PDB file of C-alpha atoms in Angstrom:
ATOM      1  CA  UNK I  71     138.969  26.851 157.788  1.00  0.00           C
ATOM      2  CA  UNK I  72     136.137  25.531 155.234  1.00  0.00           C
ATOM      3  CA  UNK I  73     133.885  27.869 157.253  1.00  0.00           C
ATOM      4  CA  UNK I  74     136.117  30.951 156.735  1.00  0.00           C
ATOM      5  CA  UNK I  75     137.204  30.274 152.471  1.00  0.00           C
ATOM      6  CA  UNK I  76     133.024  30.428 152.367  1.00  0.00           C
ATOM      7  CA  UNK I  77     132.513  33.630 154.014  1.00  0.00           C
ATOM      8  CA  UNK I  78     135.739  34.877 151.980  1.00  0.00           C
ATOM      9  CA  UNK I  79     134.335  33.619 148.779  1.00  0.00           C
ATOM     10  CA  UNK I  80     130.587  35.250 150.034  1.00  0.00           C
ATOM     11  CA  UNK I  81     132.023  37.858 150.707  1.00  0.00           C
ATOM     12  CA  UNK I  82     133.519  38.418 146.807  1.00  0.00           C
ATOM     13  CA  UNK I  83     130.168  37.186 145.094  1.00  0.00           C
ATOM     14  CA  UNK I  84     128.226  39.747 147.503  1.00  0.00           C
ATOM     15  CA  UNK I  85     130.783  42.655 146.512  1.00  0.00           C
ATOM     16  CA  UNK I  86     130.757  41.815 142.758  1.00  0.00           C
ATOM     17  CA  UNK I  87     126.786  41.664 142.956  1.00  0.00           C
ATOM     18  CA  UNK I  88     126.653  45.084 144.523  1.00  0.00           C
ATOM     19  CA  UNK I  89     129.034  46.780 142.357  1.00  0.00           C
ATOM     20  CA  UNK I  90     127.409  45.011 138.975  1.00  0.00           C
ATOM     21  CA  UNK I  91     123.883  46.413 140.783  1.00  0.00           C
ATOM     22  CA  UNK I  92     125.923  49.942 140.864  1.00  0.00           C
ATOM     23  CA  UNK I  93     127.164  49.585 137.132  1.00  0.00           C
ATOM     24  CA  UNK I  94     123.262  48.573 135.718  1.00  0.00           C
ATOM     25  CA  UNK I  95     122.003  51.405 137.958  1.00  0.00           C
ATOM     26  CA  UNK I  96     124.238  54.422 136.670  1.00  0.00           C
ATOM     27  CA  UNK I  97     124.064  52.683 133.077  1.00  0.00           C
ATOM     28  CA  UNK I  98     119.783  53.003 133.275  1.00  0.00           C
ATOM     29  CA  UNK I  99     120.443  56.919 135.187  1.00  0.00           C
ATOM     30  CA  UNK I 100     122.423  57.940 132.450  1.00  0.00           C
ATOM     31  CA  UNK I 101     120.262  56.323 129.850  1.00  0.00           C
ATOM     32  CA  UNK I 102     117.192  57.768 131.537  1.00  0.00           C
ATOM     33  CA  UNK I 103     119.581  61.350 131.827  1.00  0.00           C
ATOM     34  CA  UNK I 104     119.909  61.049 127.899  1.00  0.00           C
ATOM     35  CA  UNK I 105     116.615  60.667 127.104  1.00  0.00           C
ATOM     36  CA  UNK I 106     115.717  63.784 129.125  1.00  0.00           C
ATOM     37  CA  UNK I 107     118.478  65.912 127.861  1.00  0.00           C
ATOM     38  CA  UNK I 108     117.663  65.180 124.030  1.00  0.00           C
ATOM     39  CA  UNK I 109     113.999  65.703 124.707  1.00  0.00           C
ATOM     40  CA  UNK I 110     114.676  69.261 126.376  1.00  0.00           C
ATOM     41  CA  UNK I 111     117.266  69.991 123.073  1.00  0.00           C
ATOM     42  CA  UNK I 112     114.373  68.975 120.426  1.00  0.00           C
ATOM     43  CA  UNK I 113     111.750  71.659 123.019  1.00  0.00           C
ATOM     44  CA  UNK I 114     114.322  74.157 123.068  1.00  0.00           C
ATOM     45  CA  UNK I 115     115.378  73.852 119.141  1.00  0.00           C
ATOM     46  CA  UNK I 116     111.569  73.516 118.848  1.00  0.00           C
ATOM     47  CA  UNK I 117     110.623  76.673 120.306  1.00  0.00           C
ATOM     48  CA  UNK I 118     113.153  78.788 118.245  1.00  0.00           C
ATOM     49  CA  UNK I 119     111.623  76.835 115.255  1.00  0.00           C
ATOM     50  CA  UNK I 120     108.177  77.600 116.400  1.00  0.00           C
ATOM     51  CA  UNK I 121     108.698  81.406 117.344  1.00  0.00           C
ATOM     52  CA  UNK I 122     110.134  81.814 113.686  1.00  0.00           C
ATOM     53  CA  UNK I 123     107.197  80.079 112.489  1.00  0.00           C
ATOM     54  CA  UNK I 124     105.050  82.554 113.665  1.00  0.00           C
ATOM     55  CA  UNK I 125     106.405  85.464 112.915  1.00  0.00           C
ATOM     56  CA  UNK I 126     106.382  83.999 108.862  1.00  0.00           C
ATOM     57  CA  UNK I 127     102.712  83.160 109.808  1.00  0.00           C
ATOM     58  CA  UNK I 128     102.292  86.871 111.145  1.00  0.00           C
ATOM     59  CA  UNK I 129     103.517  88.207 108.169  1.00  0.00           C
ATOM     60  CA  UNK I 130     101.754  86.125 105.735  1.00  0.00           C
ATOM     61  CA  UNK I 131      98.460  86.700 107.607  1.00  0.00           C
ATOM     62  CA  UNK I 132      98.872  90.352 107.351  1.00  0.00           C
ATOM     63  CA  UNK I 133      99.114  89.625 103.467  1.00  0.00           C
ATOM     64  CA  UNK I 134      96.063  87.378 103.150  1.00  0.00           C
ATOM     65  CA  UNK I 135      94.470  90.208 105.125  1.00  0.00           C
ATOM     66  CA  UNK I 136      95.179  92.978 102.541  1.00  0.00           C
ATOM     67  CA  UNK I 137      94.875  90.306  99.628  1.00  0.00           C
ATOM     68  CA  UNK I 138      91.353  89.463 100.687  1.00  0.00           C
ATOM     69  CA  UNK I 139      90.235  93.194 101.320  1.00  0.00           C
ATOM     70  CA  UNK I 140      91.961  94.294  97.988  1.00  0.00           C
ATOM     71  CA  UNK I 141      89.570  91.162  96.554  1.00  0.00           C
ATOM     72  CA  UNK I 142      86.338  92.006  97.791  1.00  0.00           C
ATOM     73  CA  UNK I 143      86.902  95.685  97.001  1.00  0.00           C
ATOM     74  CA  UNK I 144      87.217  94.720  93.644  1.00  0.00           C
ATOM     75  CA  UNK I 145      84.251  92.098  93.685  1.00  0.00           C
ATOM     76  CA  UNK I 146      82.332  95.235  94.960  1.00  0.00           C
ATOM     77  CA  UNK I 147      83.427  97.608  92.116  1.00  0.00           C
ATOM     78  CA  UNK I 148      82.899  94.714  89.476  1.00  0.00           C
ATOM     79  CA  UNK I 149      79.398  94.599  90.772  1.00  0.00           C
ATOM     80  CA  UNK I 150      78.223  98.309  90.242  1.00  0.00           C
ATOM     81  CA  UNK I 151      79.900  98.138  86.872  1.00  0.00           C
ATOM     82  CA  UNK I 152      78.485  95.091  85.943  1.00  0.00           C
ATOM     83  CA  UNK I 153      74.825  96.392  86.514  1.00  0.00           C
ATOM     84  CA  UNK I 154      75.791  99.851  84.587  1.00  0.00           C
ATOM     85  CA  UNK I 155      76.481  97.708  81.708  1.00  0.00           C
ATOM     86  CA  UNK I 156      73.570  96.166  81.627  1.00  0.00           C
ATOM     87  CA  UNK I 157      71.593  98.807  82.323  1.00  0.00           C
ATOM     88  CA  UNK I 158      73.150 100.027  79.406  1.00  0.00           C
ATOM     89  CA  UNK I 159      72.647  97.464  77.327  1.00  0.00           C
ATOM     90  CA  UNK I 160      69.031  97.580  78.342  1.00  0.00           C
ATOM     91  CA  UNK I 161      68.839 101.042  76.717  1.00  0.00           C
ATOM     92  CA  UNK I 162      70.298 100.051  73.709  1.00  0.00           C
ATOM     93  CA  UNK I 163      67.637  97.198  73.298  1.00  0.00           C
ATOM     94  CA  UNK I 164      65.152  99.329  74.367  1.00  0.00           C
ATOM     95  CA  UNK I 165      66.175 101.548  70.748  1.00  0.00           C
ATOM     96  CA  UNK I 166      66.042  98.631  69.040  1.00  0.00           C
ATOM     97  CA  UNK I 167      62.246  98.229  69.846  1.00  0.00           C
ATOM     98  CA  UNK I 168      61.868 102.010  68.946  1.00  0.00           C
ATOM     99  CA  UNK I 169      62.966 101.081  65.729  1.00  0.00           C
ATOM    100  CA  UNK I 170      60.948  98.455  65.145  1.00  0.00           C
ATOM    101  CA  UNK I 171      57.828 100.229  66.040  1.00  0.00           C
ATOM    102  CA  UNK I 172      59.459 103.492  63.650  1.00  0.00           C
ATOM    103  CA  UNK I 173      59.240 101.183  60.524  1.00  0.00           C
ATOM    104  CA  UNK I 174      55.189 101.217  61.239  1.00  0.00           C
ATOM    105  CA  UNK I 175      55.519 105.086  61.055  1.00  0.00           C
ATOM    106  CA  UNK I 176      54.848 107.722  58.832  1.00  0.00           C
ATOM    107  CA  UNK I 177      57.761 109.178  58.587  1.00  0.00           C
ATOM    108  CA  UNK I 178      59.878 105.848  58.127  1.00  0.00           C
ATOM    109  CA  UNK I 179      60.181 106.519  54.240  1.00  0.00           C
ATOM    110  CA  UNK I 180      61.771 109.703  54.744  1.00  0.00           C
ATOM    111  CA  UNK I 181      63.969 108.381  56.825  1.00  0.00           C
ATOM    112  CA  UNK I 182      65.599 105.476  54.825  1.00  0.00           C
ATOM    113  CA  UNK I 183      65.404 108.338  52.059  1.00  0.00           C
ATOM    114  CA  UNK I 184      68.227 109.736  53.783  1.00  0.00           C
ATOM    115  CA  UNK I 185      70.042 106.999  54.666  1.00  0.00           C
ATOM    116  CA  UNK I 186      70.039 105.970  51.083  1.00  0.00           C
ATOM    117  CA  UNK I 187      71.360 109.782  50.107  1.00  0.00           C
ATOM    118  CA  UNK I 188      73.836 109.919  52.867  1.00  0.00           C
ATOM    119  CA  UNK I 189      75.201 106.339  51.752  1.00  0.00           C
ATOM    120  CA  UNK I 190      75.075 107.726  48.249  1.00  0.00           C
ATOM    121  CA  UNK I 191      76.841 110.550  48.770  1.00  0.00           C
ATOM    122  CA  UNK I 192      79.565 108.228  51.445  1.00  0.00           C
ATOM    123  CA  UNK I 193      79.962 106.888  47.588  1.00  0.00           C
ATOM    124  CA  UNK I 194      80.342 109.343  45.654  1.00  0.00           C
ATOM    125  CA  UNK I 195      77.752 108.428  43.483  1.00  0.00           C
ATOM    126  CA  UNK I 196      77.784 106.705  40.168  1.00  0.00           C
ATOM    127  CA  UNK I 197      75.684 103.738  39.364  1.00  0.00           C
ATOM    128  CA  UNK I 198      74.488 102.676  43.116  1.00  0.00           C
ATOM    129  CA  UNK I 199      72.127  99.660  44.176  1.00  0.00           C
ATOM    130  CA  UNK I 200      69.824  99.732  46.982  1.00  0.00           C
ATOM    131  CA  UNK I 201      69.376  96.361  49.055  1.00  0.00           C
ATOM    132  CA  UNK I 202      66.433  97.107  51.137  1.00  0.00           C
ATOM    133  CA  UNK I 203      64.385  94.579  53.937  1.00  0.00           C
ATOM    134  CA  UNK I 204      61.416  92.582  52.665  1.00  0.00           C
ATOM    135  CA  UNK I 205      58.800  94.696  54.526  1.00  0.00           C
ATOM    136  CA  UNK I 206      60.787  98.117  53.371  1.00  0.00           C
ATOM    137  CA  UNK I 207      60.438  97.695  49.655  1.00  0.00           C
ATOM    138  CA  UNK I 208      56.366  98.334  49.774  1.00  0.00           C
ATOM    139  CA  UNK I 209      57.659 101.885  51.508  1.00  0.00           C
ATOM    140  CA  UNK I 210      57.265 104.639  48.626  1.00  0.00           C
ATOM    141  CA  UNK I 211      60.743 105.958  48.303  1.00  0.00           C
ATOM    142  CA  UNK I 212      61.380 108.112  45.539  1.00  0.00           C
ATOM    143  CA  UNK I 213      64.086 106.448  44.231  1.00  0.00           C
ATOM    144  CA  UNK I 214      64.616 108.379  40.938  1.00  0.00           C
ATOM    145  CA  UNK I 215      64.565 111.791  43.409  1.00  0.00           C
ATOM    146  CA  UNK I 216      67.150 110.415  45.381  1.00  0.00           C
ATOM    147  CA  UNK I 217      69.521 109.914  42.727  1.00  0.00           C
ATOM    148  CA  UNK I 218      69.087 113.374  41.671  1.00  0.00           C
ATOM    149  CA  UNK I 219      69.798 114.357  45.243  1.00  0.00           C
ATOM    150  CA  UNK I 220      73.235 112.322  45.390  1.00  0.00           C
ATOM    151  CA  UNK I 221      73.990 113.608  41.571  1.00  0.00           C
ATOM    152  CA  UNK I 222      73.550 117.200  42.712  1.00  0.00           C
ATOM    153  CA  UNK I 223      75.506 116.929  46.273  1.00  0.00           C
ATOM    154  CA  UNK I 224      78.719 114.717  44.620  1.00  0.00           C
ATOM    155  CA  UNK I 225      78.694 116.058  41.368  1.00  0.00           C
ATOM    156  CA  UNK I 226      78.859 112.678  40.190  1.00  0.00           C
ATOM    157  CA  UNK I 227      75.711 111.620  37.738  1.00  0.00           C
ATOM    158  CA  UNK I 228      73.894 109.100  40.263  1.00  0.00           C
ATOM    159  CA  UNK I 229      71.174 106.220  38.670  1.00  0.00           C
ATOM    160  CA  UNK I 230      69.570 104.098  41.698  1.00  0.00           C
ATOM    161  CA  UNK I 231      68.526 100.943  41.392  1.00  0.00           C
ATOM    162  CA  UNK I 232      66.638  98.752  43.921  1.00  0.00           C
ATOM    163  CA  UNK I 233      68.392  95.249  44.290  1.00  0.00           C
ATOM    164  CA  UNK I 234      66.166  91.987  44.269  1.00  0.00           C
ATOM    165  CA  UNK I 235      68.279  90.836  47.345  1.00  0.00           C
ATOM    166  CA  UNK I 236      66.590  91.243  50.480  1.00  0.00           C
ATOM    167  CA  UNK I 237      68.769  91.701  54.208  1.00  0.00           C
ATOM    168  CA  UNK I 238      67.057  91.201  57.262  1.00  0.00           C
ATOM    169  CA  UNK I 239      67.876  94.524  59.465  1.00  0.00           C
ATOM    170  CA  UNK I 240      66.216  97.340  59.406  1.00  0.00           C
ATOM    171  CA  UNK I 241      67.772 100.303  57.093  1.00  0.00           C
ATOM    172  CA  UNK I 242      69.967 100.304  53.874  1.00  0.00           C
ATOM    173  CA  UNK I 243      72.854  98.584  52.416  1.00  0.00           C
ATOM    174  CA  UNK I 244      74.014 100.485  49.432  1.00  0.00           C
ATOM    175  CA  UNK I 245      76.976  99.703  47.010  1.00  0.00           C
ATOM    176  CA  UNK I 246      78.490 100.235  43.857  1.00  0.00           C
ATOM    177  CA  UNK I 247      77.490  98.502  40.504  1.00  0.00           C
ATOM    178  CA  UNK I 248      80.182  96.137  40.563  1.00  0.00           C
ATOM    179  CA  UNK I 249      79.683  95.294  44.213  1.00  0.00           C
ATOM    180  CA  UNK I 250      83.336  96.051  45.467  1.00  0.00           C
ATOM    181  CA  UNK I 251      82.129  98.854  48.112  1.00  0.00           C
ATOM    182  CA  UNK I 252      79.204  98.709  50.145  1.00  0.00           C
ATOM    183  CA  UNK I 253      77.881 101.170  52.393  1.00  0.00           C
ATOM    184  CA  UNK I 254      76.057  98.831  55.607  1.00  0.00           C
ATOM    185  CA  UNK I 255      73.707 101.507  57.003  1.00  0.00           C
ATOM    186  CA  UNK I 256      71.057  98.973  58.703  1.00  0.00           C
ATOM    187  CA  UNK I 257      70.599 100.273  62.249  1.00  0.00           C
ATOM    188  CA  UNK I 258      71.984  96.976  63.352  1.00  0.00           C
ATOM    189  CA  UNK I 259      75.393  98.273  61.666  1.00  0.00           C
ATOM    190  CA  UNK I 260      75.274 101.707  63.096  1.00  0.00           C
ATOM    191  CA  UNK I 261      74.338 101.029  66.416  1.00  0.00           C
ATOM    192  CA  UNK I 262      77.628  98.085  66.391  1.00  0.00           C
ATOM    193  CA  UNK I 263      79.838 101.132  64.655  1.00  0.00           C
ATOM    194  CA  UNK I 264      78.760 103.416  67.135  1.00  0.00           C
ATOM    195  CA  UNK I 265      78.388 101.082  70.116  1.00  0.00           C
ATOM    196  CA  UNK I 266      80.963 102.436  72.194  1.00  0.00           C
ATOM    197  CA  UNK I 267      80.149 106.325  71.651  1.00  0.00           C
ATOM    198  CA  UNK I 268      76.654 105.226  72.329  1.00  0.00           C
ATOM    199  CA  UNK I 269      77.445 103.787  75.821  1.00  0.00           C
ATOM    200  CA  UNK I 270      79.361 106.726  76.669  1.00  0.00           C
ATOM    201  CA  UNK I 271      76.442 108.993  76.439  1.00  0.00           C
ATOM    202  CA  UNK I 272      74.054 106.627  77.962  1.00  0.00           C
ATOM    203  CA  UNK I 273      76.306 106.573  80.789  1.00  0.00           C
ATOM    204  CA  UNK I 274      76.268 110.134  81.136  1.00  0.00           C
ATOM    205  CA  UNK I 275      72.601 110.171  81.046  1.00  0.00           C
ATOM    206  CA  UNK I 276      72.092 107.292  83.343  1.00  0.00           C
ATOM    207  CA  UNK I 277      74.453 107.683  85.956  1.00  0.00           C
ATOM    208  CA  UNK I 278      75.983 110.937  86.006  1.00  0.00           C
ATOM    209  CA  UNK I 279      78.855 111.439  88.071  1.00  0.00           C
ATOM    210  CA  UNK I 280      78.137 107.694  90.155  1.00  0.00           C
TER     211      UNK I 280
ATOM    212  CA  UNK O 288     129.177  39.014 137.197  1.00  0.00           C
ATOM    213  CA  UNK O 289     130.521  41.999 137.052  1.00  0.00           C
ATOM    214  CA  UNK O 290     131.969  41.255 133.465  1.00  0.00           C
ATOM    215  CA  UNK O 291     128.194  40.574 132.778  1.00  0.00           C
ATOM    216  CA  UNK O 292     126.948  43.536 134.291  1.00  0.00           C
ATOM    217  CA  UNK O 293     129.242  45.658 131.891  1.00  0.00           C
ATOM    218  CA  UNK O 294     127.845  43.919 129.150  1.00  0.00           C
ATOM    219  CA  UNK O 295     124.242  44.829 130.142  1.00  0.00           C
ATOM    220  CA  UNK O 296     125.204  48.452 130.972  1.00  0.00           C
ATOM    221  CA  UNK O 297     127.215  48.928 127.375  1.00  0.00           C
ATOM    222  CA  UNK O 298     123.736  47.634 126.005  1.00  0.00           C
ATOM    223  CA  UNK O 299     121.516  49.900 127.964  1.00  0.00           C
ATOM    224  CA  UNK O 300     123.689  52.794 127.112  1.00  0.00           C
ATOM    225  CA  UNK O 301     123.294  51.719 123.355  1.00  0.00           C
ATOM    226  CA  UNK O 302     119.201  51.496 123.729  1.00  0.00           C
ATOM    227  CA  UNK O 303     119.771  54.516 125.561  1.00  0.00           C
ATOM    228  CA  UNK O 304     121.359  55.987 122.687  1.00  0.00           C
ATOM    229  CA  UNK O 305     118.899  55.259 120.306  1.00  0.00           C
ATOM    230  CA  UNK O 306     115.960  55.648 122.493  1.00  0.00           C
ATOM    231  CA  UNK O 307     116.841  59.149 122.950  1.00  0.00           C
ATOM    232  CA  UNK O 308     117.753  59.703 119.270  1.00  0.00           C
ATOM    233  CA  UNK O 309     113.877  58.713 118.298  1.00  0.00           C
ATOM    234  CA  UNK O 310     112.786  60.849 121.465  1.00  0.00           C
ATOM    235  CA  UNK O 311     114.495  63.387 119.782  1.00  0.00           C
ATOM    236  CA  UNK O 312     113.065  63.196 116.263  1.00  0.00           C
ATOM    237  CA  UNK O 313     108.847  62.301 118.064  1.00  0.00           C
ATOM    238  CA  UNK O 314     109.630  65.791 120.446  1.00  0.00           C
ATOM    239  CA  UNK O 315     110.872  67.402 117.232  1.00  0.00           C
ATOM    240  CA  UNK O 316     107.825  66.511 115.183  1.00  0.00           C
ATOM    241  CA  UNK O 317     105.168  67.200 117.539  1.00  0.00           C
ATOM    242  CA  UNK O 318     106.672  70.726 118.358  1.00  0.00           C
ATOM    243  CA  UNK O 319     106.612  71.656 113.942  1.00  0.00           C
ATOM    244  CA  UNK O 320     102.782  69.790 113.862  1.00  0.00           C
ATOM    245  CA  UNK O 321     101.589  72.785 116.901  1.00  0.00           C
ATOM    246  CA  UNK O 322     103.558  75.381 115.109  1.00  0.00           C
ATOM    247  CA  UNK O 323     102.358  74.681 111.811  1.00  0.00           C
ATOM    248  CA  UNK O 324      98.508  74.251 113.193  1.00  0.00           C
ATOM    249  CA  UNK O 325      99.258  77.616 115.133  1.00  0.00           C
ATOM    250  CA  UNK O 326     100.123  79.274 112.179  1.00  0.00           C
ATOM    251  CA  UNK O 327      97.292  77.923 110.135  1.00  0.00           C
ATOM    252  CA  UNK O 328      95.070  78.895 112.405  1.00  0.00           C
ATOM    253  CA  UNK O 329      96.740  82.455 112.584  1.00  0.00           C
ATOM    254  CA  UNK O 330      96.233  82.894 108.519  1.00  0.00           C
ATOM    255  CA  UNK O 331      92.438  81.618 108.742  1.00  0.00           C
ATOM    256  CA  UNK O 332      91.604  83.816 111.263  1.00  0.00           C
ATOM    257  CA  UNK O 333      93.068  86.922 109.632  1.00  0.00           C
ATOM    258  CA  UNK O 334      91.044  85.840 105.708  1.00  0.00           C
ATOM    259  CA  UNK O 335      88.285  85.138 108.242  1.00  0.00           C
ATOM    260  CA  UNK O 336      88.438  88.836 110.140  1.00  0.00           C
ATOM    261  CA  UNK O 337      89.356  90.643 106.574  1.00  0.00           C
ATOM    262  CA  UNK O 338      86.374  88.835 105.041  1.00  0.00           C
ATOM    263  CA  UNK O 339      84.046  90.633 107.846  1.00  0.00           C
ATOM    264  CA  UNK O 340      85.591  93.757 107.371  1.00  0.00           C
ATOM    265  CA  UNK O 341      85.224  93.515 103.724  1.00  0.00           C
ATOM    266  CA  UNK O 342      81.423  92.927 104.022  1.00  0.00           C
ATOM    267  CA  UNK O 343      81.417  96.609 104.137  1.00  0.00           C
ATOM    268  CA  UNK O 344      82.163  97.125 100.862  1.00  0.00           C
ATOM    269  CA  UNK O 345      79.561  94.805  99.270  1.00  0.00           C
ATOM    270  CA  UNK O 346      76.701  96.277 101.477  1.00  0.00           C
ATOM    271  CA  UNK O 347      77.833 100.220  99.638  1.00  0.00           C
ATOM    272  CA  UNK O 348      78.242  98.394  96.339  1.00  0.00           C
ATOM    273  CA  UNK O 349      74.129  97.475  96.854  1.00  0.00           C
ATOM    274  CA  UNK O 350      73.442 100.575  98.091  1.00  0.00           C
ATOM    275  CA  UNK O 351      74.486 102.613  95.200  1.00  0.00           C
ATOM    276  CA  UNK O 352      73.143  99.496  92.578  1.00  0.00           C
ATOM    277  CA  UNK O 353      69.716 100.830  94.224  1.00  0.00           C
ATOM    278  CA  UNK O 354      70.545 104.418  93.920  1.00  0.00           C
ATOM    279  CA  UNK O 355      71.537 103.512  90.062  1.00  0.00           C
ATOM    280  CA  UNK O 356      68.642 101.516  89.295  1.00  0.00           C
ATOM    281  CA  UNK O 357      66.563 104.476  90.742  1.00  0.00           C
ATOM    282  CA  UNK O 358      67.797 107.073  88.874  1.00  0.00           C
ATOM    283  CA  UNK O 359      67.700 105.022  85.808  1.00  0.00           C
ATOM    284  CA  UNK O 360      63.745 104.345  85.971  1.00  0.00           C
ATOM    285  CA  UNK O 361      63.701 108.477  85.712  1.00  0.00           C
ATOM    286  CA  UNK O 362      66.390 108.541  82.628  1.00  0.00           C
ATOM    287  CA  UNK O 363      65.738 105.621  80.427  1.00  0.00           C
ATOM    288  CA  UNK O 364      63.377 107.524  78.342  1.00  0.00           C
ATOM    289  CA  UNK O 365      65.863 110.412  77.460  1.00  0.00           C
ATOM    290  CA  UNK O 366      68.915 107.713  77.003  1.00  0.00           C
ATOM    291  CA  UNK O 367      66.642 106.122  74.640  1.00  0.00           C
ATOM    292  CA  UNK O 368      65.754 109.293  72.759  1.00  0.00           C
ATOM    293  CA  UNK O 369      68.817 110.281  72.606  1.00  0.00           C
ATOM    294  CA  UNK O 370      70.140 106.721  71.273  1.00  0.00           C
ATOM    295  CA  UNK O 371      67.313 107.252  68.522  1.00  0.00           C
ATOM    296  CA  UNK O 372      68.586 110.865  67.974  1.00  0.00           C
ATOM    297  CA  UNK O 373      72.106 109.450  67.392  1.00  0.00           C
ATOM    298  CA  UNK O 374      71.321 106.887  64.712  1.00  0.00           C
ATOM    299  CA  UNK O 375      68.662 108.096  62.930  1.00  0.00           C
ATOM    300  CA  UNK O 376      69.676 110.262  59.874  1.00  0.00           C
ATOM    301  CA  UNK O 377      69.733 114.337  59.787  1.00  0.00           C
TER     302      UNK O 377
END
């Protein structure tokens, strides 16, 4: 009897062993079955993501592409203009020197004679001082001529006097008794006046139609 | 025992749970970090290909600075005159 309660009772602890066996098992299948089937949602999800991705990447590379090419164009361009500018620039230094070596000439007198009239006359004459460089006062101008000249071409009666002030460019700087107008025309003034015009037809010269 | 066993399998489904949350999120991640090199690499590679092709450009830009500078050793004597011409009084 005591025989057949233990194989009864062996019988229940074997059964409930098996089926808590069964319950661990399908609770670790469906855990491992999870794990899979979220990993394979995040690839999927993933892959739209990605593919999306690089079509924005496509797109944004085609615009660096263009962005870049624009860029170097333009680094290219800047570069031949840069060097026309200073070749340029190079010219106008290069008149500069001619001027320099003009004040050693001959004719220099004659012309800050008419630089003096033409400034006169800009004017319109009256009583007119002449500021003049240190080296450019021992030139002979004929100052008293010159005031004639401005007197007979404004109609105004012109006296000229040389100032005691000295400037440091070469060429004139004429003004009115009082001192209100002045007329600047050192070459250093013109050539800043005229800068621009002056580059144009360097240009022209220089480079043509390049 | 098999009250136990429940227990267990309500706490491996739980783990499971989570577990597969995070696996989520790490698969998620790591997919965006190749996408995002991919694309990086994508953009370099085009600056990098439009950069060579560009190189065109800079070589005619030198070219025609020597042409220039050519031309200009035959015309800076006239340029000057004709500076002088300009500024000096008539």
């Amino acid at each position: 009897m005591d025989s057949k309660i233990q194989k009864i009772a062996q019988q229940i602890l074997d059964d409930a062993k098996e089926e808590s066996e069964s319950i661990l098992d399908d609770a670790r299948k469906s855990a491992d079955a999870l794990t899979e089937k979220q990993k394979q949602s995040a690839l999927q999800k993933a892959k739209k993501e990605s593919v999306a991705r690089m079509k924005k990447a496509e797109r944004e590379a085609e615009v660096i592409r263009g962005r870049v090419t624009i860029e170097i164009e333009q680094e290219a361009h800047w570069k031949v203009l840069s060097e026309k500018k200073n070749l340029t620039t190079a010219i106008l230094e290069r008149a500069k020197k001619r001027l320099l070596k003009l004040q050693k000439s001959e004719g220099y007198a004659s012309i800050l004679e008419k630089l003096i009239v033409n400034a006169g006359v800009a004017l319109s004459g009256g009583s007119l001082e002449v500021t003049l460089n240190e080296k450019d006062r021992s030139q002979p101008l004929k100052i008293s001529a010159l005031g004639e000249a401005i007197t007979e071409k404004t109609g105004v009666e012109t006296q000229l006097v040389v100032s005691n002030e000295v400037i440091k460019p070469l060429g004139v700087l004429v003004k009115t008794e009082d001192g209100r107008i002045v007329v600047d025309s050192t070459f250093e003034a013109i050539m800043k006046r005229r800068e621009r015009e002056l580059r144009f037809k360097i240009a022209k010269i220089l480079f043509g139609n390049s | 025992m098999v009250k136990e066993a429940q227990t267990q399998a309500e706490k491996i489904r739980i783990e499971a749970q989570q577990r597969a949350e995070e696996t989520y999120r790490k698969t998620w991640k790591l997919e965006m970090l190749k996408a995002e090199r991919q694309s990086s690499e994508l953009k370099e590679k085009a600056r990098e290909r439009a950069k060579g092709e560009a190189e065109v450009f800079l070589r005619q830009a030198e070219e025609q600075i020597t042409k220039i500078r050519k031309r200009v050793q035959k015309k800076t004597k006239e340029a000057v005159d004709t500076v002088l011409i300009e500024i000096l009084p008539k």
